[in-house]
Structure formats: structure tokens, C-alpha cells
Amino acid sequence: MRATLAGSLMTVAMLTSQSGWATVFQDYQLIGAFPGTSPQAISGADFDNDDHGDAAFTGTDSDQMVVILGNGDGSFQDADSYVSGSAPYSIATAILSAGGVDVVTANRDSDTISVFINNNAAPGTFLAKADYPTGDAPVYVLAAQLDGVNNTDLVAVNNGSNSISVFLNSGTGTFPAKTDYTTNLSSPVAVAAADLDGMNGIDLAVVNQGDNSVSVFLNDGAGAFTVAGGYGTGSTPTAIAAGDLNGDNFPDLVVSNSAGDTLSVLINQLDGSFAGAVSYNTESTPHSVVLADLDLDTDLDIAVTNNASDTVSVFENQSVADGVFNTRRDFSSVQGPSGLAARDLDGDSYAELLVTNLLNGNVTYLQNLSPVTPAPFSFTSVVDATTATNYTSNSATVTGLIAPAPISINANQRTDASGAIAYDAAYSINGGAFTADPGTIANGSTVRVRLLSSTDQGDTVTKTLTIGGLGVTFSVTTAGDAVPNVFSIAPRVDAEPGEVVISSPVTITGLGAPATIIIGSTGEYSINGGAFTSASGTIDNRDELEIRLTASNSFGAQRQALVSVGGIQAAFIVKTKGGASSSSGGGSGAVSLWSALSIACLWWFGRPGRQRYRRSAQSR
């Protein structure tokens, strides 16, 4: 299979920042679509020795191992696929022989692992697989140096036989025999490797899904293992990662719990035993988990895919000294994110997050925007502004950038009084000309925003200036009083006698403060779809107003409900079927006594607003 790929085929840009955060990711960018493969697990490496980030993933439904080579700028070449065993469920990458980085898959339905040796004659391509039998239903494979010899060995996790299979490397990338170890607990699904007790080399920690636990296997120094203890996790653990989270030089453990929507952090007690799990909430159904220094501050951060919520969650380590994590940030993936790997794809030393999306056959990545995310800053909002007037923000200095960052503003095109093309928002760098075009900005530069205020009184316009991964808003609110713009209510001229009629919604505009609303005795009003009432109240700018009125019981008859908002009056007229149309302006030939009293009341309470409106009209 060869699929045509293009870097950044799709970008969903949701750029956010938060005080105290250094790690910011741009939501998913599509690497490629692989229909029919069901991408499951993914690993990042440099397969062709060009110092660019590449990736390999498993196609569970197509029985394939797929390699995609990176160009070093976030774009990728066409994909190459290789036949694996049946239902490759997991993948590992490591140098197993004397050449480049090799690939291993765990094949759940064929009870094997497949080893793909990198072709030294054409780096980045692979020789045909060599299969090695495992236990029943291997769902995970891991590469690590286990026997004290400078060769990378393999561990397979056998879900069906509650065991792990350890394969010691012959030194040439072949694995003559395996040794099986029972987990003593049910449904193992993943394994992590690290020197957990500070003795005798690399140990193993196995996640047991059926028992909500982790089993620790300690190494004797020669690649043989004994079970040393078990530790509780959250509900239905699915994946595990090991690394030093608190700077004491002893690896800790992080486990994702799919049924509990949590991560469990287990801190090493400096002897290969672990304290009780500390939980962190994720989004729905966390799956794969990785540890990586995502912000290059020397401590390990956590990233996890959330299979049911189509997101990736990132937990930033607060300090290498304590291993406590900030509240998570969630970034969009595509559909059913499953596998996860961390690898620098664009050459800026910051790791991106590679994701397989099981439900739609896509492979994506989240670009790390940490190098181009400035320190938080703000613009001061403007209030009591004049309508339809340009306002310029305070000047802010951009700091914290490691590299020049993209800058843009969400401006809308318009035509000015002379007929020329203009924009309702723009920005200026270092006192230069204002522009709405995207550009770049360097660390230490100053920036201002200019925006056009609303044509309505009491209205707020907000624009967002985006620099790298940081969005900063500037708002201008026009001055206003409690008198709205003139409004009208569409009549109803074909009602059934006695029918309860509700008007079309009318949006009230031009208010700078809540306005008094009064309705005559014949009708009721509702604001924003709420309950109807005849009691006086208040209404805010841009609220929706509806009037309810019961039609006359006679054919060809007319009723009306008069409403006053801040002194501006309107009538809702309802005419029943069977009579002549009402006169121009919607009036009635004979107004009943109660209607006359209602009008008089509204006239009295509405005088100040109406007088203001009359004076305004006269001034025009």
C-alpha cells in the first residue's frame, strides 16, 4: 500500500494559553488517511538517519506495519507498508542489530511478534519480517536492554495467557528463545521497563486490566525476573509509562484507567516499591500514555489519548522536585484517538504528539507551539466609547518567545465611507502601520490592536490577537442608556377566533443598560424564551422579546397588545379571519376602553424615552 500524504492537509487551529503554562499544542494536523487499516499503535523514530522525525504505526485490520518518513518541517513523504502478523496491536522501535532503528509488532491473533530489520542498503526501508511465537494473544511489545549486555531485548505481554514473554537478543537482531513469566493476575495489557530498585538493571512493571493493578518484576541482572509486588490502580487500566517524575533518580509509574477516566501516578519509594496511586482526572476513556519533557524544562510531562472524547490531554509537571502536575489541558484529535508517541517533527527540539485515530483511519499530530508561545499579557478594555469609531489599545511588550511567532487577528473585511476596502480590526508592531494581514513577531517587540466600535449604543465588540499559541482579546463597549433602538412587531392577520398567538421574536438593540418593559393588560411578554408574564420587568441589550395575545372570539375582529421598552412603544396586532384588512399602521377603527387605558398608561411611563427619541429625531 502507498498512500499520498501531505503535511498540514488539515489544520484545526484552536490556540489557547493559560498563565503558568509553558506547553501549548495546536489541535490536530492530518498526516494521512489510511482507510481500512484501523491504525492502532504508533512510535516515533529516525528510521532513515536524516535527523528528521519519522513514525511507524500498526494497521490492526489490514495486518500491516506502516512507515511514514518526515521531512523535518512537519510534512511527510508517502507511506510504505509491510505485512505483519495477524492483528498487530502494538509497536516498538529500537536498534536491534548493527544498522538503523528497527521495528517490532505484537500480533494479537497470530500469537507472534514480527521483527522488521532496517535495510542498511536503503535506510528507512525494511526487510521482510521475522516472526517469533509468544504466549496467547500478545497485545503489547516493548524493547529494552534486559540482560546487562549491550543489546536491546524484547518483552511481549500475553493477554490471553496472563503472562509475559522475554526475548533476549542474540546480538544480531534475532531472538533464539523466549522465557515466559506468569503475571499471577488476569488480563495483562501493557508493560513498562526501567531500573525500578536501583539494582541489577532494567525491571518490568506490568498492567493487569482484569485486576486493576500493576505487577512489578525485578531483574536479577541477567535478564531473569521474579515478581516483587502488586499495586492498585484506577478502574480498567490500559497503558503504563515509567520515568523519574520528582527528580530523585528513581523511576515512577503513570497508568491510564479507561473505565475510571483517570491517570494513576505511583511514586517510587526509592527501593522499587510504590506509594499509593494519586489520581488525576482525564477526559473520557483514556487509552495510551507517554512521558516526555514537552516544554524542555528538565522534568517529565504526561500526555494521554482520550478514546471516547476525541482529545489528547496534557499534564505539565509543576516541578522536577515534587512530581505534581498542573490541571490538564485538552487538545482536539480526530475520531477515537488510540496510539500516542512523542517526537520532534519540525526540528525545533520540542516534541510533537503523534496520534492514531482508530475510528476513521487517520494519523495526525499535535504541533508543539511552546517555542512560539509568549508570556501572557493583556489589553485594557475600553468602555463608554462612541459608536462607529476606531479605538487603539495600550501597547504591550511580547516576551518569552524562543523563536519568531506567527501573529494574526480575527478581522472582518468592510467598505469604508470612501468605498475602499478596510477591516474592522488590525494590529501594529513596534509602532508601525496597522495591518490585518498575518505576519510574524519577534521577542521583545511591542504590539497594539485597533478595532472599530459598534454602531449600536451599549454594545461590545471583541477581537482576538493570536501570537503563536496565545490568544489575547481587546474589547470596546459603546456608551448607552436605557432607551433602545426603535423596533416593530410583525402582525398576525389570519388567526382563528380565540386562538392564543405568539409573535415572532424581536431582538432589542441599542441598550446601554437594562430597560424597563411594560405591557398593556391584553398581552404578556417573554424574554429569551422564558415564561410569559404581564408584570413589569427589565430587558437587556440583544435580548429576544416575544408577545403573547389571545385573538378576539369574533371573525374579522382585531386585538392588540401594546408594549413599551425604555419608552419606545410597539404594538402586536392580531386579526381574526373573515374580515377586512386593518388600516395602514395597524390601528383599529374602534379601540376599547381597556386598550385606551393601556395606551394612556404606556404613554405616561414612556414619556422620557419618547421625548429623548423625538429630540434625537429632530436633531437629525
XYZ file of C-alpha atoms in Angstrom:
620
model
C 0.000 0.000 0.000
C 1.160 3.523 -0.804
C -0.903 6.490 0.308
C -0.262 10.038 -0.832
C 0.492 12.262 2.142
C 0.906 15.963 2.598
C 1.974 17.849 5.677
C -0.722 20.027 7.223
C -3.502 18.702 4.982
C -5.933 19.815 7.634
C -5.467 22.246 10.451
C -8.000 22.930 13.158
C -6.438 25.894 14.892
C -7.618 26.322 18.453
C -4.805 28.271 20.006
C -5.070 28.902 23.694
C -2.848 29.763 26.589
C -3.092 29.900 30.335
C -0.991 31.627 32.946
C 1.555 29.230 34.398
C 1.586 27.020 31.319
C 4.601 26.718 29.056
C 3.287 23.821 26.961
C 0.805 24.685 24.238
C -0.258 22.486 21.336
C -2.086 23.327 18.166
C -5.012 20.971 17.656
C -4.616 18.185 15.178
C -2.905 18.338 11.813
C -3.558 15.455 9.446
C -0.578 13.365 8.351
C -2.586 10.957 6.237
C -5.734 8.873 5.863
C -5.390 5.093 5.754
C -8.872 3.631 5.191
C -9.314 0.002 6.100
C -6.199 -0.188 8.266
C -7.581 0.766 11.708
C -4.401 2.492 12.962
C -3.804 1.230 16.476
C -0.338 1.876 17.925
C 2.345 4.358 16.861
C 6.016 5.022 17.582
C 8.339 7.866 16.588
C 11.962 7.398 15.496
C 14.534 8.447 12.890
C 14.410 5.490 10.508
C 16.424 6.919 7.595
C 19.235 8.614 9.572
C 18.477 12.156 8.320
C 17.861 13.658 11.792
C 14.173 14.165 10.983
C 11.302 12.723 12.970
C 9.603 9.708 11.341
C 6.833 7.411 12.537
C 5.597 3.841 12.231
C 2.158 2.529 13.146
C 0.203 -0.708 13.102
C -2.820 -1.330 10.871
C -4.772 -3.785 13.004
C -7.411 -4.670 10.414
C -5.026 -4.769 7.440
C -2.233 -6.782 9.146
C 0.333 -4.135 8.236
C 3.176 -2.151 9.695
C 3.197 1.293 8.041
C 6.190 3.658 7.921
C 5.933 7.399 7.216
C 9.154 9.378 6.819
C 9.225 13.018 7.912
C 10.747 15.926 6.002
C 11.793 17.793 9.131
C 9.249 20.593 8.750
C 6.080 18.838 9.881
C 5.330 17.406 6.437
C 5.725 13.777 5.406
C 6.567 11.607 2.428
C 4.396 8.838 1.014
C 3.819 5.880 3.297
C 5.256 2.380 2.859
C 3.595 -0.680 4.364
C 4.898 -4.116 5.317
C 2.989 -7.306 6.048
C 2.970 -8.156 9.738
C 1.360 -10.937 11.709
C -2.384 -11.026 12.249
C -3.966 -8.045 14.074
C -0.812 -6.108 15.017
C -1.897 -4.462 18.233
C 1.295 -2.816 19.496
C 4.548 -1.457 18.104
C 8.065 -0.812 19.406
C 11.121 0.783 17.786
C 14.757 0.266 18.760
C 18.149 -0.619 17.315
C 18.130 -4.410 17.466
C 21.044 -5.126 15.096
C 24.029 -3.187 13.792
C 22.010 -0.920 11.462
C 19.387 1.736 11.915
C 16.246 1.776 14.018
C 14.205 -1.415 13.667
C 10.505 -2.096 14.264
C 8.626 -4.811 16.187
C 4.887 -5.512 16.259
C 2.865 -7.651 18.677
C 0.305 -9.653 16.689
C -2.680 -10.484 18.852
C -4.407 -13.016 16.570
C -1.349 -14.933 15.380
C 0.357 -15.222 18.799
C 3.615 -13.806 17.459
C 5.839 -10.792 17.391
C 7.147 -9.613 13.997
C 10.649 -8.111 13.806
C 11.404 -5.774 10.880
C 15.121 -5.068 10.445
C 16.048 -1.710 8.887
C 17.615 -2.151 5.448
C 21.131 -0.738 5.705
C 21.348 -0.504 1.918
C 18.316 1.810 1.857
C 17.792 3.303 5.340
C 14.151 3.856 6.152
C 13.042 0.743 4.316
C 12.740 -2.636 5.991
C 13.478 -6.271 5.304
C 10.706 -8.854 5.387
C 9.547 -9.707 8.893
C 10.842 -12.480 11.097
C 8.155 -13.951 13.371
C 8.683 -15.292 16.894
C 5.980 -17.178 18.821
C 4.706 -15.684 22.067
C 2.057 -16.677 24.579
C -1.658 -16.368 23.869
C -2.907 -13.057 22.361
C 0.082 -10.702 22.676
C -1.273 -7.165 22.825
C 1.867 -5.228 23.717
C 5.584 -5.311 22.898
C 8.439 -3.371 24.484
C 12.141 -3.011 23.642
C 14.719 -2.627 26.447
C 18.189 -3.840 27.467
C 17.391 -6.580 29.977
C 20.374 -8.899 30.401
C 23.228 -6.460 31.030
C 24.596 -6.958 27.530
C 24.670 -4.010 25.140
C 21.856 -5.428 23.032
C 18.184 -4.489 23.022
C 15.831 -7.247 24.085
C 12.055 -7.605 23.768
C 9.099 -8.217 26.082
C 5.649 -9.282 24.865
C 2.530 -9.045 27.041
C 0.215 -12.043 26.520
C -3.326 -11.021 27.375
C -4.833 -14.449 26.768
C -2.388 -16.490 28.866
C -1.789 -13.988 31.715
C 1.941 -13.923 31.082
C 4.850 -12.004 29.626
C 7.401 -13.423 27.162
C 11.005 -12.182 27.430
C 13.149 -12.448 24.265
C 16.911 -11.961 24.762
C 18.760 -10.624 21.725
C 21.436 -12.849 20.169
C 23.361 -9.705 19.244
C 22.356 -9.796 15.596
C 18.713 -8.825 15.888
C 17.497 -12.406 16.199
C 15.863 -13.961 19.248
C 16.609 -17.667 19.668
C 14.268 -18.408 22.554
C 11.799 -16.879 24.952
C 11.153 -17.205 28.653
C 7.584 -16.890 29.920
C 6.613 -15.430 33.288
C 3.107 -15.603 34.691
C 1.696 -12.351 35.983
C -0.396 -14.207 38.630
C -3.139 -11.703 37.818
C -5.644 -11.513 34.984
C -5.607 -9.781 31.604
C -2.198 -8.091 31.376
C -2.289 -5.396 28.689
C 0.924 -3.340 28.846
C 4.424 -3.197 30.304
C 6.985 -0.504 31.185
C 10.725 -1.032 31.644
C 13.060 0.883 33.991
C 15.555 0.251 36.799
C 12.906 0.459 39.495
C 15.008 -0.590 42.519
C 18.370 0.874 41.538
C 19.898 -2.637 41.383
C 20.600 -5.301 38.772
C 19.454 -3.462 35.666
C 16.107 -2.925 33.988
C 12.970 -4.148 35.776
C 9.425 -4.502 34.452
C 6.022 -3.174 35.555
C 3.009 -4.945 34.034
C -0.542 -3.552 33.944
C -3.226 -6.144 34.786
C -6.534 -4.913 33.436
C -8.698 -7.585 34.993
C -7.393 -6.879 38.498
C -6.876 -3.091 38.342
C -3.256 -3.480 39.334
C 0.418 -3.223 38.402
C 2.787 -6.165 38.946
C 6.487 -5.399 39.447
C 9.076 -7.889 38.130
C 12.627 -7.341 39.421
C 15.629 -8.264 37.274
C 18.410 -10.497 38.621
C 20.912 -8.712 36.362
C 20.973 -11.433 33.714
C 17.528 -10.924 32.257
C 15.625 -13.281 34.583
C 12.714 -11.902 36.627
C 10.811 -12.515 39.843
C 7.521 -10.935 40.944
C 8.173 -8.432 43.727
C 4.757 -6.936 44.428
C 1.481 -5.581 43.130
C -0.069 -2.124 43.402
C -3.591 -0.851 42.858
C -4.556 1.453 40.004
C -7.802 3.028 38.872
C -10.573 1.146 37.100
C -9.662 -0.859 33.967
C -6.056 0.253 33.401
C -4.978 0.247 29.755
C -1.427 1.614 29.485
C 1.648 2.404 31.545
C 4.771 4.573 31.321
C 7.822 4.779 33.592
C 10.066 7.759 34.315
C 11.516 9.890 37.094
C 8.766 12.398 37.856
C 10.156 14.018 41.021
C 13.911 14.199 40.449
C 15.025 11.530 42.943
C 16.616 9.360 40.215
C 14.136 6.529 40.796
C 11.563 5.837 38.056
C 7.908 6.365 38.931
C 4.865 4.938 37.138
C 1.891 6.507 35.338
C -1.128 4.367 34.418
C -4.178 5.324 32.328
C -7.521 3.943 33.583
C -10.108 3.716 30.813
C -13.210 2.976 32.893
C -12.389 5.490 35.613
C -11.358 8.361 33.305
C -8.250 8.919 35.400
C -4.477 8.666 35.472
C -2.791 6.939 38.406
C 0.619 8.304 39.421
C 2.635 5.873 41.581
C 5.731 7.399 43.205
C 8.740 5.146 43.779
C 9.757 4.747 47.429
C 13.461 4.554 46.426
C 13.523 0.754 46.576
C 11.284 -0.421 43.730
C 8.127 -0.295 45.854
C 5.472 2.333 45.279
C 3.235 4.626 47.293
C -0.493 4.559 46.813
C -1.765 5.885 43.499
C -2.524 9.598 43.136
C -5.345 10.190 40.652
C -5.709 12.892 38.006
C -8.936 13.231 36.025
C -8.770 12.865 32.252
C -11.461 13.167 29.612
C -13.475 10.112 28.527
C -11.818 6.677 28.189
C -8.081 7.399 28.407
C -6.034 4.955 26.368
C -2.320 5.403 25.574
C 0.017 7.388 27.819
C 3.526 8.777 27.257
C 6.061 10.651 29.384
C 8.191 13.331 27.722
C 9.725 16.703 28.555
C 7.261 18.602 26.389
C 8.343 22.100 27.479
C 12.108 21.439 27.794
C 12.228 22.448 31.447
C 14.065 19.224 32.501
C 11.084 17.435 34.062
C 8.740 14.861 32.526
C 5.210 15.792 31.498
C 2.308 13.437 30.732
C 0.185 13.090 27.604
C -2.737 10.683 27.181
C -5.235 9.940 24.399
C -8.935 10.023 25.337
C -10.608 7.493 23.061
C -14.251 8.428 23.640
C -13.881 12.224 23.748
C -11.613 12.586 20.682
C -8.956 14.526 22.570
C -5.412 14.349 23.881
C -4.845 15.564 27.457
C -1.534 17.073 28.555
C -0.474 17.343 32.214
C 2.502 19.626 32.783
C 4.858 18.733 35.622
C 4.914 21.630 38.088
C 8.433 20.946 39.291
C 11.055 18.251 38.939
C 11.268 18.325 42.745
C 7.735 17.169 43.514
C 6.198 15.269 40.575
C 2.872 17.100 40.968
C 1.019 18.004 37.791
C -0.921 21.070 36.682
C -4.579 20.791 35.751
C -4.772 19.141 32.362
C -5.123 20.893 29.012
C -7.211 19.148 26.328
C -6.476 19.337 22.603
C -8.623 18.053 19.732
C -7.700 14.875 17.899
C -9.978 13.323 15.268
C -12.083 10.234 15.978
C -11.221 7.573 18.514
C -7.593 8.545 19.275
C -5.730 5.405 20.275
C -1.940 5.230 19.946
C 0.348 8.035 21.112
C 4.013 8.893 20.677
C 6.191 11.969 21.285
C 8.744 13.059 18.674
C 10.137 16.349 17.349
C 8.778 16.636 13.812
C 9.689 20.218 12.857
C 13.282 20.492 14.067
C 12.778 22.955 16.935
C 13.741 20.418 19.669
C 10.201 20.429 21.102
C 8.321 17.142 20.833
C 5.091 16.924 18.878
C 2.433 14.335 19.759
C 1.735 11.663 17.126
C -1.744 10.108 17.303
C -3.517 7.224 15.594
C -7.269 7.692 15.250
C -8.828 4.251 15.242
C -12.373 5.066 14.124
C -11.640 6.946 10.919
C -8.284 5.521 9.853
C -6.335 8.790 10.202
C -2.901 9.512 11.610
C -2.430 13.031 12.973
C -0.062 15.083 15.068
C -0.374 17.955 17.513
C 2.265 20.604 16.864
C 4.111 21.825 19.938
C 3.816 25.605 19.987
C 5.884 26.111 23.128
C 8.751 27.843 21.258
C 6.339 30.404 19.770
C 4.033 30.990 22.735
C 4.777 34.247 24.564
C 4.252 35.015 28.206
C 0.657 36.087 28.926
C -0.171 39.783 28.548
C -3.388 41.784 28.272
C -5.060 44.770 26.663
C -7.211 47.172 28.718
C -10.840 47.236 27.604
C -12.478 50.494 26.533
C -15.924 51.478 27.844
C -18.301 54.383 27.153
C -16.968 54.570 23.608
C -18.503 56.497 20.724
C -20.302 54.409 18.130
C -18.578 53.529 14.816
C -15.208 54.876 15.939
C -11.715 53.341 15.795
C -10.082 52.730 19.190
C -6.469 51.703 19.796
C -5.363 49.550 22.708
C -2.485 50.112 25.079
C 0.935 48.956 23.879
C 2.102 45.570 25.212
C 5.589 44.048 25.084
C 5.824 40.467 23.850
C 8.195 38.357 25.965
C 9.007 34.684 26.423
C 9.362 33.780 22.744
C 12.104 31.330 21.866
C 11.603 31.893 18.144
C 9.682 34.390 15.968
C 5.980 33.628 16.262
C 3.088 33.900 13.818
C 0.691 36.755 14.562
C -2.870 37.278 13.294
C -6.163 38.948 14.219
C -9.749 37.875 13.552
C -10.649 40.914 11.451
C -13.675 41.224 9.155
C -13.498 42.998 5.823
C -15.727 46.056 5.270
C -16.041 49.059 2.973
C -15.250 52.497 4.428
C -17.018 55.793 3.676
C -14.937 56.325 0.525
C -15.756 52.869 -0.823
C -12.269 51.481 -0.144
C -11.709 48.028 1.370
C -10.992 48.251 5.104
C -11.046 45.986 8.151
C -12.794 46.308 11.484
C -9.637 45.284 13.368
C -5.876 45.498 12.855
C -2.608 45.319 14.782
C 0.640 47.278 14.799
C 4.144 46.035 15.698
C 6.717 48.427 17.180
C 4.629 51.487 16.276
C 4.409 50.604 12.590
C 1.435 50.709 10.268
C -1.705 48.855 11.281
C -2.481 45.726 9.281
C -4.955 42.865 9.322
C -2.665 40.511 7.386
C -0.985 37.561 9.175
C 2.701 38.037 9.911
C 5.426 37.223 12.430
C 6.622 38.929 15.592
C 9.927 38.665 17.466
C 10.557 38.504 21.187
C 10.742 41.963 22.819
C 8.511 43.639 20.223
C 5.606 45.884 21.199
C 2.127 45.352 19.801
C -1.148 47.307 19.749
C -4.634 46.470 18.479
C -7.095 48.813 16.792
C -10.770 47.998 16.357
C -13.924 49.684 15.160
C -16.614 50.125 17.796
C -20.203 49.016 17.245
C -22.791 51.149 15.511
C -25.174 50.332 18.384
C -25.225 52.033 21.745
C -24.302 49.874 24.711
C -22.766 47.175 22.523
C -19.425 45.383 22.940
C -17.071 44.364 20.133
C -14.239 41.965 20.988
C -11.325 40.924 18.780
C -8.598 38.354 19.454
C -4.932 38.866 18.618
C -3.209 35.482 18.301
C 0.557 35.157 18.741
C 1.783 31.575 18.416
C -0.221 29.673 20.994
C -1.537 32.710 22.894
C -4.830 34.481 22.221
C -5.313 37.975 23.745
C -8.605 39.884 23.490
C -9.312 43.621 23.154
C -12.880 44.841 23.788
C -14.607 48.171 23.144
C -18.058 48.887 24.597
C -20.077 51.833 23.327
C -21.886 54.146 25.723
C -25.628 53.841 26.000
C -28.705 54.473 28.089
C -31.851 52.539 28.835
C -33.598 53.593 25.606
C -33.423 51.009 22.794
C -33.494 51.479 19.068
C -36.979 51.717 17.564
C -38.439 48.272 16.944
C -41.632 46.809 15.491
C -43.530 43.563 15.897
C -44.920 41.757 12.864
C -48.758 41.479 12.995
C -50.802 38.302 12.665
C -53.749 38.683 10.285
C -55.175 35.161 9.896
C -55.755 33.948 13.442
C -58.596 31.678 14.465
C -61.129 33.245 16.834
C -59.957 32.749 20.414
C -56.521 31.481 19.295
C -53.533 32.149 21.555
C -50.963 33.786 19.279
C -47.254 34.326 19.936
C -45.372 36.934 17.931
C -42.170 36.381 16.025
C -39.114 37.112 18.201
C -37.753 40.667 18.103
C -34.165 41.418 19.146
C -33.889 44.550 21.284
C -30.797 46.609 20.387
C -29.199 49.892 21.371
C -29.424 49.484 25.135
C -26.520 50.539 27.282
C -28.312 49.489 30.459
C -31.284 47.287 31.337
C -34.550 48.932 30.276
C -37.967 48.835 31.895
C -40.533 46.777 29.993
C -44.277 47.332 30.449
C -47.120 45.606 28.612
C -50.787 46.542 28.363
C -53.458 44.469 30.052
C -54.326 42.461 26.926
C -50.967 40.753 26.462
C -47.987 39.024 28.024
C -44.299 39.014 27.094
C -41.405 36.533 27.216
C -37.671 37.282 27.203
C -35.249 34.833 25.587
C -37.802 32.032 25.525
C -38.634 32.288 29.207
C -42.034 32.213 30.864
C -44.686 34.677 29.695
C -45.702 37.382 32.168
C -47.704 40.609 32.292
C -45.746 42.076 35.210
C -43.349 44.948 34.594
C -39.685 43.963 34.396
C -36.387 44.743 32.714
C -34.783 43.664 29.451
C -31.126 43.764 28.346
C -29.477 44.655 25.084
C -29.822 41.954 22.409
C -32.434 40.040 24.391
C -35.216 38.475 22.306
C -38.751 39.659 23.016
C -41.947 37.735 22.222
C -45.553 38.831 22.831
C -48.467 36.511 23.553
C -52.053 37.636 22.866
C -55.415 35.879 22.685
C -57.290 36.714 19.493
C -60.844 38.024 19.521
C -63.640 35.467 19.656
C -65.266 37.120 16.614
C -64.380 36.706 12.947
C -62.836 39.749 11.285
C -62.054 41.358 14.625
C -58.785 42.834 15.841
C -56.945 42.961 19.140
C -53.599 44.446 20.031
C -51.106 44.338 22.869
C -49.019 47.429 23.454
C -45.530 47.083 24.874
C -43.082 49.755 25.996
C -39.324 49.130 26.298
C -37.495 52.081 27.815
C -40.222 54.372 26.494
C -40.087 53.035 22.917
C -43.507 51.590 22.094
C -44.695 48.936 19.668
C -47.974 47.110 19.111
C -48.576 43.443 18.404
C -51.782 43.266 16.340
C -53.779 40.072 15.904
C -56.716 39.988 13.433
C -59.004 37.007 13.104
C -60.072 35.523 9.800
C -63.125 36.670 7.901
C -62.947 40.480 7.971
C -61.402 43.361 6.042
C -57.710 44.081 6.494
C -56.735 46.556 9.159
C -55.949 50.101 8.215
C -52.439 51.244 7.448
C -50.278 51.369 10.530
C -52.131 48.513 12.198
C -54.616 50.623 14.139
C -58.229 49.704 14.932
C -61.316 51.676 13.942
C -62.671 51.410 17.456
C -60.363 50.978 20.382
C -61.957 49.543 23.503
C -61.841 51.326 26.815
C -59.216 48.942 28.251
C -56.995 49.476 25.179
C -57.303 53.243 25.567
C -56.355 52.994 29.225
C -53.372 50.763 28.339
C -52.172 53.231 25.732
C -52.510 56.115 28.144
C -50.558 54.250 30.796
C -47.799 53.351 28.368
C -47.725 56.925 27.083
C -47.279 58.255 30.615
C -44.486 55.846 31.606
C -42.811 56.183 28.218
C -42.652 59.963 28.077
C -38.973 60.404 28.990
C -37.756 57.849 26.486
C -40.108 59.099 23.773
C -39.062 62.678 24.359
C -35.416 61.694 24.072
C -36.163 59.856 20.861
C -38.127 62.886 19.483
C -35.280 65.259 20.321
C -32.835 62.871 18.630
C -35.008 62.700 15.534
C -35.312 66.476 15.417
C -31.542 66.869 15.640
C -31.173 64.678 12.571
